[in-house]
mmCIF file of C-alpha atoms and ligand atoms in Angstrom:
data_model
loop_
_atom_site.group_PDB
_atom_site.id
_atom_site.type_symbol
_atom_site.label_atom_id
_atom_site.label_comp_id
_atom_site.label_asym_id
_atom_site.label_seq_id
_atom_site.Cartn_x
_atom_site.Cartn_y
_atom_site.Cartn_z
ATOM 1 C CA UNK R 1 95.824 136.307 78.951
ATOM 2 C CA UNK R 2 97.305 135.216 75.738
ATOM 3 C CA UNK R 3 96.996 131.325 76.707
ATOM 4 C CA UNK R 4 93.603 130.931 76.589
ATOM 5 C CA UNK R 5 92.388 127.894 74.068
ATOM 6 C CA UNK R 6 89.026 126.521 72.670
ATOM 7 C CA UNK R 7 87.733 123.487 71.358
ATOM 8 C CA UNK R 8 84.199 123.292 69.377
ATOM 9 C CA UNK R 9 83.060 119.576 68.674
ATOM 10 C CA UNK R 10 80.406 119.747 65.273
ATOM 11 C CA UNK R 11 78.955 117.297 63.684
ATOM 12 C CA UNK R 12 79.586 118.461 60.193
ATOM 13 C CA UNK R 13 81.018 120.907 57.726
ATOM 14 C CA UNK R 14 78.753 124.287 58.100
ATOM 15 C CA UNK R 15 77.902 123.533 61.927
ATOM 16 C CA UNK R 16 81.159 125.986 62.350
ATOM 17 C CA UNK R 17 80.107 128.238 60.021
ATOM 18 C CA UNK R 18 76.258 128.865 59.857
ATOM 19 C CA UNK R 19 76.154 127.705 64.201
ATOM 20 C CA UNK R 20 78.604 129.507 66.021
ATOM 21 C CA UNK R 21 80.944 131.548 63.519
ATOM 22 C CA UNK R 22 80.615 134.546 65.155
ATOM 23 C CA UNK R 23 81.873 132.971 68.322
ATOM 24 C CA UNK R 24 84.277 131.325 66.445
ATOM 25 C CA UNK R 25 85.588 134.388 65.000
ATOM 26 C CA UNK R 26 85.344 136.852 68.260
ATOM 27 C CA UNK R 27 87.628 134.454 70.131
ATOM 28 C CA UNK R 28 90.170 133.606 66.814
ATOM 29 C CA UNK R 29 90.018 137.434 66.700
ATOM 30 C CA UNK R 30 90.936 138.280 70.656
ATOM 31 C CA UNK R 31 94.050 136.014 70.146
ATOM 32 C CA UNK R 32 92.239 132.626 71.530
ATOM 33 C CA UNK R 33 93.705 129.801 69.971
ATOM 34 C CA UNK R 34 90.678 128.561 68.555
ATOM 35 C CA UNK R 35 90.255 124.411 67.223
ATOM 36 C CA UNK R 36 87.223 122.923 65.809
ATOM 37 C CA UNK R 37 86.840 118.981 65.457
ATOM 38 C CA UNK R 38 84.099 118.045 62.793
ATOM 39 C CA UNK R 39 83.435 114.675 63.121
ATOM 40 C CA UNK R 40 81.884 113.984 59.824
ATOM 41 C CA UNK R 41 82.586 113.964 55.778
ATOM 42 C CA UNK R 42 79.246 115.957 54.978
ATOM 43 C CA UNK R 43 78.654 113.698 52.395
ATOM 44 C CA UNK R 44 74.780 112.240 52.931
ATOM 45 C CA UNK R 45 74.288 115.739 53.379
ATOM 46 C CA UNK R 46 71.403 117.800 51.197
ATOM 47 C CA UNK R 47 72.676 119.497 48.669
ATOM 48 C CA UNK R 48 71.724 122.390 46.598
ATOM 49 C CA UNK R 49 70.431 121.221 43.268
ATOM 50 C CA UNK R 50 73.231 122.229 41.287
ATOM 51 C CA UNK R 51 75.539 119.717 43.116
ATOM 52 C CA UNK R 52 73.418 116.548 42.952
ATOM 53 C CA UNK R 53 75.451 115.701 40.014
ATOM 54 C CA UNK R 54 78.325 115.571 42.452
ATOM 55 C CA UNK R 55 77.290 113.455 45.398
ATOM 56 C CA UNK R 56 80.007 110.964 44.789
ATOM 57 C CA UNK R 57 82.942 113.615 45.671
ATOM 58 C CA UNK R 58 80.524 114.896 48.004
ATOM 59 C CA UNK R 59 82.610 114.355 50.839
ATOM 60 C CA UNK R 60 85.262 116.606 48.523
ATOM 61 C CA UNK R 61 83.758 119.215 47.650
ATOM 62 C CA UNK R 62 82.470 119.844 51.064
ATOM 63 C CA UNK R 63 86.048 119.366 52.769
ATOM 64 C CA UNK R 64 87.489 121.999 50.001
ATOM 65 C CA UNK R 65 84.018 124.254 51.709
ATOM 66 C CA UNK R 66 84.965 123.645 54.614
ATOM 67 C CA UNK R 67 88.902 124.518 54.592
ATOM 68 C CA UNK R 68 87.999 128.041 52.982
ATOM 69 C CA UNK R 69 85.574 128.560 55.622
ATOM 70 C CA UNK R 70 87.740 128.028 58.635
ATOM 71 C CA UNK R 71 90.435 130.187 56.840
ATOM 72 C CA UNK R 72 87.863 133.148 56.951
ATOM 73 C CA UNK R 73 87.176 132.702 61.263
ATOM 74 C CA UNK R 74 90.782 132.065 61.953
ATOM 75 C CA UNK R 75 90.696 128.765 63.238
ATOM 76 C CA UNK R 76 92.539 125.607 63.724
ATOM 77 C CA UNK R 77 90.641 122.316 61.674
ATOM 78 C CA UNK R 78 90.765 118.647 62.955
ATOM 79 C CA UNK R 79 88.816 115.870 60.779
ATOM 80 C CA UNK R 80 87.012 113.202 63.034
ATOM 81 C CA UNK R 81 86.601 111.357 59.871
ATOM 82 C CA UNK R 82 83.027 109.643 59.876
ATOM 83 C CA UNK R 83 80.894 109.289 57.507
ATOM 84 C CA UNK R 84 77.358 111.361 58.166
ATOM 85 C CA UNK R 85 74.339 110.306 58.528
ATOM 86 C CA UNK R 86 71.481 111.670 57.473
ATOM 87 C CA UNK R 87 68.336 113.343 58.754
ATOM 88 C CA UNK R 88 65.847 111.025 61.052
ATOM 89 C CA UNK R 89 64.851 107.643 59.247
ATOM 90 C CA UNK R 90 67.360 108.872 56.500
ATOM 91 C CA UNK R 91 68.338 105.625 54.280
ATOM 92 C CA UNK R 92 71.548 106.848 54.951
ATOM 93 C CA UNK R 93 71.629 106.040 58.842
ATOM 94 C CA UNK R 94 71.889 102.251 58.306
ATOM 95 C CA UNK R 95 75.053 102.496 57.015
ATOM 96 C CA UNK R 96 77.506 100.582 59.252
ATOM 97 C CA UNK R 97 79.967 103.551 58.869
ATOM 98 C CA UNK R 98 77.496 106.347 59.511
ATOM 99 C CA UNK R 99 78.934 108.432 62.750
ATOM 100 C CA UNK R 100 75.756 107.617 64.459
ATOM 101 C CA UNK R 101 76.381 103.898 64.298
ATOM 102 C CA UNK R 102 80.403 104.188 65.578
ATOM 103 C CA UNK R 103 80.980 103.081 68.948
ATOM 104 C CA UNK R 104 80.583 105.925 71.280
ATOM 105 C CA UNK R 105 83.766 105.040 73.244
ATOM 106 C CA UNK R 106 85.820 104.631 70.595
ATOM 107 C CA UNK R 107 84.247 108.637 69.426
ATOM 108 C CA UNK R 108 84.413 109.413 72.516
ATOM 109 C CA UNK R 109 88.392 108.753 73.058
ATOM 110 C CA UNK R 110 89.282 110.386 69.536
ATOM 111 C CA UNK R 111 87.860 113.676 71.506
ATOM 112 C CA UNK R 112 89.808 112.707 74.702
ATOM 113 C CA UNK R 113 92.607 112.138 72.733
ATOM 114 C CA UNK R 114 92.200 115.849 71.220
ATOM 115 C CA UNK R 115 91.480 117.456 74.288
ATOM 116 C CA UNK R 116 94.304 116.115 76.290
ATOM 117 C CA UNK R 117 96.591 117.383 73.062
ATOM 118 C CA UNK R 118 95.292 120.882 72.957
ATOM 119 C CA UNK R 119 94.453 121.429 76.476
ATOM 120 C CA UNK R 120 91.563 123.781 76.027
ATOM 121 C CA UNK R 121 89.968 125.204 78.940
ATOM 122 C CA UNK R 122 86.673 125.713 77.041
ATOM 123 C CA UNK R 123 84.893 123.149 75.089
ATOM 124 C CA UNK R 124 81.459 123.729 73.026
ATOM 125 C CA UNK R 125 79.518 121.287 71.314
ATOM 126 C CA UNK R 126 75.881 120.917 70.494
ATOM 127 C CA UNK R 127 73.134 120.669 73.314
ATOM 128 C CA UNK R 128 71.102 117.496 73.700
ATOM 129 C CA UNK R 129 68.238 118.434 71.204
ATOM 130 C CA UNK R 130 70.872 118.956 68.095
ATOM 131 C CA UNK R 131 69.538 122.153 67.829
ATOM 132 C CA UNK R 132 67.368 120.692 65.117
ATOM 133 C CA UNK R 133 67.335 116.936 66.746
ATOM 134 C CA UNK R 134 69.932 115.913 63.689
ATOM 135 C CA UNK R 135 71.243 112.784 65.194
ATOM 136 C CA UNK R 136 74.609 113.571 63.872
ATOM 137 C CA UNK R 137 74.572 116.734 66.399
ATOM 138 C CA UNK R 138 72.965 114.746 69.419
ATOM 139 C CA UNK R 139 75.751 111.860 68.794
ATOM 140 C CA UNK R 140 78.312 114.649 68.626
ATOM 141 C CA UNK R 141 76.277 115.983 72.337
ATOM 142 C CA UNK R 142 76.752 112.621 74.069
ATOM 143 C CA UNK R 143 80.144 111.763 72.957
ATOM 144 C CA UNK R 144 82.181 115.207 73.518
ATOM 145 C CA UNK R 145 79.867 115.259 77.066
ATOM 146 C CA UNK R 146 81.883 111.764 77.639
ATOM 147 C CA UNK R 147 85.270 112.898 76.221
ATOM 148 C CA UNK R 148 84.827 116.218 78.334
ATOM 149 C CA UNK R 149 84.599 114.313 81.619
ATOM 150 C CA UNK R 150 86.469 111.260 80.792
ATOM 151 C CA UNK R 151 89.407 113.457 79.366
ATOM 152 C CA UNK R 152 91.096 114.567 82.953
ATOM 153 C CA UNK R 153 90.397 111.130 84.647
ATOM 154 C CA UNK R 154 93.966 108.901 84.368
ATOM 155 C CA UNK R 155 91.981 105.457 85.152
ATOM 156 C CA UNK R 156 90.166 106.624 81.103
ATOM 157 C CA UNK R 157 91.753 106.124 77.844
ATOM 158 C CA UNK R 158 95.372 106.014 79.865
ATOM 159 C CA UNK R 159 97.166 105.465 77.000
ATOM 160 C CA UNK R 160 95.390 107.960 74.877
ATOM 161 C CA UNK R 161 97.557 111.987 74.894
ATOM 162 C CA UNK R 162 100.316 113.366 76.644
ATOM 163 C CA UNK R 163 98.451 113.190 80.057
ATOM 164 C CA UNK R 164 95.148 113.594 81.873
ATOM 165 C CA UNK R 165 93.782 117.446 81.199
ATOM 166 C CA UNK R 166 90.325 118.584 82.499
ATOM 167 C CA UNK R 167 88.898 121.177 80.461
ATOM 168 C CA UNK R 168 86.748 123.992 82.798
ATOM 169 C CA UNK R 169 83.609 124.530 81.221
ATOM 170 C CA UNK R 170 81.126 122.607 78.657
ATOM 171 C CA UNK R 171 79.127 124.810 76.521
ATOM 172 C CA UNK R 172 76.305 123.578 74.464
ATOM 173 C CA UNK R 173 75.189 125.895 71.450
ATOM 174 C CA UNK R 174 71.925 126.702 71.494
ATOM 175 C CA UNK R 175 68.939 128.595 69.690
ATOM 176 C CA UNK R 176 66.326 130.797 71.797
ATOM 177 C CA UNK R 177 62.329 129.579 71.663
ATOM 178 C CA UNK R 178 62.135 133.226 71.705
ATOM 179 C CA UNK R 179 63.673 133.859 68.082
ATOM 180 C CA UNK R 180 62.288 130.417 67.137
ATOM 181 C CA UNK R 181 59.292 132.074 67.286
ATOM 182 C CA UNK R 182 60.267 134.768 65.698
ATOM 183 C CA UNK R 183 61.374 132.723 62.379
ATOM 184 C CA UNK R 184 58.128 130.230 62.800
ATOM 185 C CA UNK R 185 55.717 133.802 62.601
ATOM 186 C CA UNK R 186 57.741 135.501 59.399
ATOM 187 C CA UNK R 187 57.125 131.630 57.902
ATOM 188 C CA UNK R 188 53.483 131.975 58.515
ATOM 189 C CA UNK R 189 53.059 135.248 57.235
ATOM 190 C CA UNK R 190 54.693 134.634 54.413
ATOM 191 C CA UNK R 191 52.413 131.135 53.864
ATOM 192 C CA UNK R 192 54.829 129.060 54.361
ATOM 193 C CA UNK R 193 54.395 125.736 56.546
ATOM 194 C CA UNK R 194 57.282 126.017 59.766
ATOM 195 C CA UNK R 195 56.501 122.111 60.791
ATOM 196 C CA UNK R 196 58.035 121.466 57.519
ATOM 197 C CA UNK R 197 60.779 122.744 56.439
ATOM 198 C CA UNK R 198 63.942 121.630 54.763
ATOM 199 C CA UNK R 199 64.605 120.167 51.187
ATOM 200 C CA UNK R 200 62.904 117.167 52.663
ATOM 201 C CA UNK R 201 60.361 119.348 54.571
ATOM 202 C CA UNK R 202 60.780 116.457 57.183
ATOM 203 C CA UNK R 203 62.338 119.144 60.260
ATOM 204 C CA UNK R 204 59.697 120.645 61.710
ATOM 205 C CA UNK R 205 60.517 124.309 63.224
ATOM 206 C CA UNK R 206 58.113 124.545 66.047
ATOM 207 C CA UNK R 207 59.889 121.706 68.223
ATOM 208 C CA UNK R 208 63.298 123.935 68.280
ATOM 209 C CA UNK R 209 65.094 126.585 70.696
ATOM 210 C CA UNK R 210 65.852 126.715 74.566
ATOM 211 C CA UNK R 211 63.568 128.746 76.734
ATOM 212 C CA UNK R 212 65.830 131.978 77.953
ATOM 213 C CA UNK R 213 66.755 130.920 81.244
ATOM 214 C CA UNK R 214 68.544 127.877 80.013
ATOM 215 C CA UNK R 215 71.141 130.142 77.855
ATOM 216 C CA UNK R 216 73.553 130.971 80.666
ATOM 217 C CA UNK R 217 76.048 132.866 77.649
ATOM 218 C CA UNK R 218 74.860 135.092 75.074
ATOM 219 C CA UNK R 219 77.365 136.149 73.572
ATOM 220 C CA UNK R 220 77.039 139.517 70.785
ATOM 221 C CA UNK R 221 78.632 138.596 67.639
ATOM 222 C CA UNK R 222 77.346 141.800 65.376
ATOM 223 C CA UNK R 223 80.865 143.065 64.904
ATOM 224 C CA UNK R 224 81.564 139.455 63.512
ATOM 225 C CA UNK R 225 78.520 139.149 62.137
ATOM 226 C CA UNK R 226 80.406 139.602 58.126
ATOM 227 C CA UNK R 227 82.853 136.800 59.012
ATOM 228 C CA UNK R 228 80.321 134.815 59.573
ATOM 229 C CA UNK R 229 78.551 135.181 56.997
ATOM 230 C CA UNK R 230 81.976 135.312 54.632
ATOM 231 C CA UNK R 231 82.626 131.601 56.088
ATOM 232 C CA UNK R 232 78.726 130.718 55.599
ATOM 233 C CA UNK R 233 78.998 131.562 51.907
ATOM 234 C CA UNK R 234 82.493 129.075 51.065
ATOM 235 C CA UNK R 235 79.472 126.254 51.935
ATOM 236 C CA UNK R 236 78.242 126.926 48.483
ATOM 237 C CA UNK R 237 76.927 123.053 48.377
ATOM 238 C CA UNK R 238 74.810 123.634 50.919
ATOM 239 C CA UNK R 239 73.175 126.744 49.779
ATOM 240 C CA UNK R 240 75.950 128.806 51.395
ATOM 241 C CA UNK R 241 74.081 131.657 53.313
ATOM 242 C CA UNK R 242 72.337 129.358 56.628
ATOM 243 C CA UNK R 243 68.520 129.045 56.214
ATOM 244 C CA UNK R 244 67.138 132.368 57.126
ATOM 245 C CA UNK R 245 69.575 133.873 54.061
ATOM 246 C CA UNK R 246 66.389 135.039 52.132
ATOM 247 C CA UNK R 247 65.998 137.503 54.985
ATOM 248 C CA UNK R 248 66.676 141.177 54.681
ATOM 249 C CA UNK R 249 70.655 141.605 55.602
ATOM 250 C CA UNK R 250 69.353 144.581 57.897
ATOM 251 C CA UNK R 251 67.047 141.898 59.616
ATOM 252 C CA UNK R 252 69.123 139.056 59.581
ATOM 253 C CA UNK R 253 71.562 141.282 61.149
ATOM 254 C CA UNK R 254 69.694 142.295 64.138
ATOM 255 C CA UNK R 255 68.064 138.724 64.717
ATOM 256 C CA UNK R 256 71.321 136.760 64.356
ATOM 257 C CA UNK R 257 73.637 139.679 66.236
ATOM 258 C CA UNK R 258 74.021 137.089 69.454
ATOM 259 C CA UNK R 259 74.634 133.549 69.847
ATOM 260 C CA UNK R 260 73.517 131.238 73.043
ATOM 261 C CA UNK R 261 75.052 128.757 75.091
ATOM 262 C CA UNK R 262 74.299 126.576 77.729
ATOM 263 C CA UNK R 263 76.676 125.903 80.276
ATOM 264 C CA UNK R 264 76.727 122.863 81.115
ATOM 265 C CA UNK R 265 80.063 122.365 83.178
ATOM 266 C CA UNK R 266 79.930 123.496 85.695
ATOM 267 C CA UNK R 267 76.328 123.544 86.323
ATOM 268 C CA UNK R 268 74.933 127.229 85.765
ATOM 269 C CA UNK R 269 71.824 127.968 87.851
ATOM 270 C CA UNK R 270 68.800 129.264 85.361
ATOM 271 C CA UNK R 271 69.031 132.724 84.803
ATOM 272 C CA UNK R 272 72.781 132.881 85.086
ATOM 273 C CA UNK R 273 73.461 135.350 82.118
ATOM 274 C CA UNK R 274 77.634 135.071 80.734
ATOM 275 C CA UNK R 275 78.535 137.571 78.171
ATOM 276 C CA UNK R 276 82.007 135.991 77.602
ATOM 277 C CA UNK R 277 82.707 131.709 77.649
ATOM 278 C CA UNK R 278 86.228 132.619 79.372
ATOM 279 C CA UNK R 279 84.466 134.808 82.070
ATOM 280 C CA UNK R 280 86.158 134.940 85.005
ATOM 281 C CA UNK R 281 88.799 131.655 84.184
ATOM 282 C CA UNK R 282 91.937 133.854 84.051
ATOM 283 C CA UNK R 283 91.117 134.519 87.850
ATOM 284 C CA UNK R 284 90.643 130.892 88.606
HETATM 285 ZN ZN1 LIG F 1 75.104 119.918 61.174
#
């Protein structure tokens, strides 16, 4: 089926790259027609310390990033246009323009507006934790979880897109506890403090991941596993490699060769185990 379209909602400029780039990639790759909204400008992100100096074309530099890195996984870029916020109690977060203090229905119909244009049948944003309880990623959860079941009612936004489209299936990206653990052990060993970590050491590692059962796709990404980390590397501002790039490449290979999902429309029972978001939707 050469019809077959996607739609991943991130909060900012890496969350395509370092989160789900393999996924990305595999579907670009099998001829999905592949979009990814980011809804932010990146620019109270942390930087590496060589880019400090350049925090006022922030936003920029990481836009520049972040059209080389979509180039590399083959897929289609859309610019929510927000400005980010920053970690929790982040100076940054009082900013009346931060995404996390936009009104949520206004967000909320920008991603309607998208969906009902591209018609996706598959839509993936981030679960309800962040992944790393960022609260750009949790206001980028509740929002697209609105837009996804907003976006194919006519009495919603009925002036917003061509017409009323209802996407089949809500993913949420997700990490394992499982390799969590994993991670929070090699930090230990190597002295290193897991419930702080971060250039702010304010995110602490322990708190993160899904327990298995919840991760209804896992989906194997090895053969993309180079793209991804191709696209990672254009994200030079923000180190450029994802936070476990000090790792072997052997070991980062095998511990990063799968990424998870929750489904969360329609409702997947625990223990449900997809290999492939599209799964049985050419039948349906
Ligand atoms: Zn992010």
């Amino acid at each position: 089926m050469s019809d077959r379209r996607l739609l991943a909602v991130l909060a900012h400029p890496d969350d395509e790259s370092f989160g789900i780039g393999g996924t990305l990639a595999r579907y670009a790759a099998e001829g999905v027609d592949v979009h990814v909204a980011i809804a932010t400008d990146g620019a109270a992100g942390s930087v590496v310390a060589d880019y400090e100096e350049q925090r006022e074309r922030l936003a920029e530099v990481r836009r520049q990033e972040l059209e080389a890195a979509v180039a590399v996984l083959g897929v289609r870029l859309h610019m929510l246009g927000y400005r980010d916020s920053g970690y929790i109690d982040d100076p940054a977060n009082l900013h009346p323009e931060a995404f996390i203090n936009a009104d949520r229905e206004e967000v909320a119909g920008r991603i309607v507006g998208l969906i009902r244009t591209l018609r996706p049948q598959v839509v993936i944003t981030h679960d309800e934790t962040g992944g790393y309880y960022h609260p750009d990623h949790i206001m980028a959860w509740d929002v697209t979880t609105r837009a996804f079941h907003a976006a194919g009612d006519p009495e919603q936004y009925p002036h917003l897109g061509p017409a009323p489209y209802q996407p089949m299936r809500l993913y949420y990206s997700s990490l394992p506890r499982r390799w969590i653990k994993v991670f929070t052990t090699i930090m230990r060993l190597r002295g290193q403090d897991p419930s702080r970590i971060g250039r702010n050491e304010d995110i602490d590692m322990t708190r993160l991941g899904q327990p298995l059962s919840r991760l209804h796709a896992r989906l194997n990404i090895f053969p993309y596993w180079e793209k991804k980390r191709e696209a990672s590397s254009h994200h030079q501002s923000q180190g450029g490699g994802g936070f476990a790039s000090s790792l072997p490449t052997w070991f980062q290979k095998r511990l990063f060769s799968m990424e998870y999902f929750i489904r969360a429309y329609p409702p997947a029972p625990d223990g449900t185990i997809e290999r492939d978001l599209f799964q049985g939707i050419d039948e349906q």
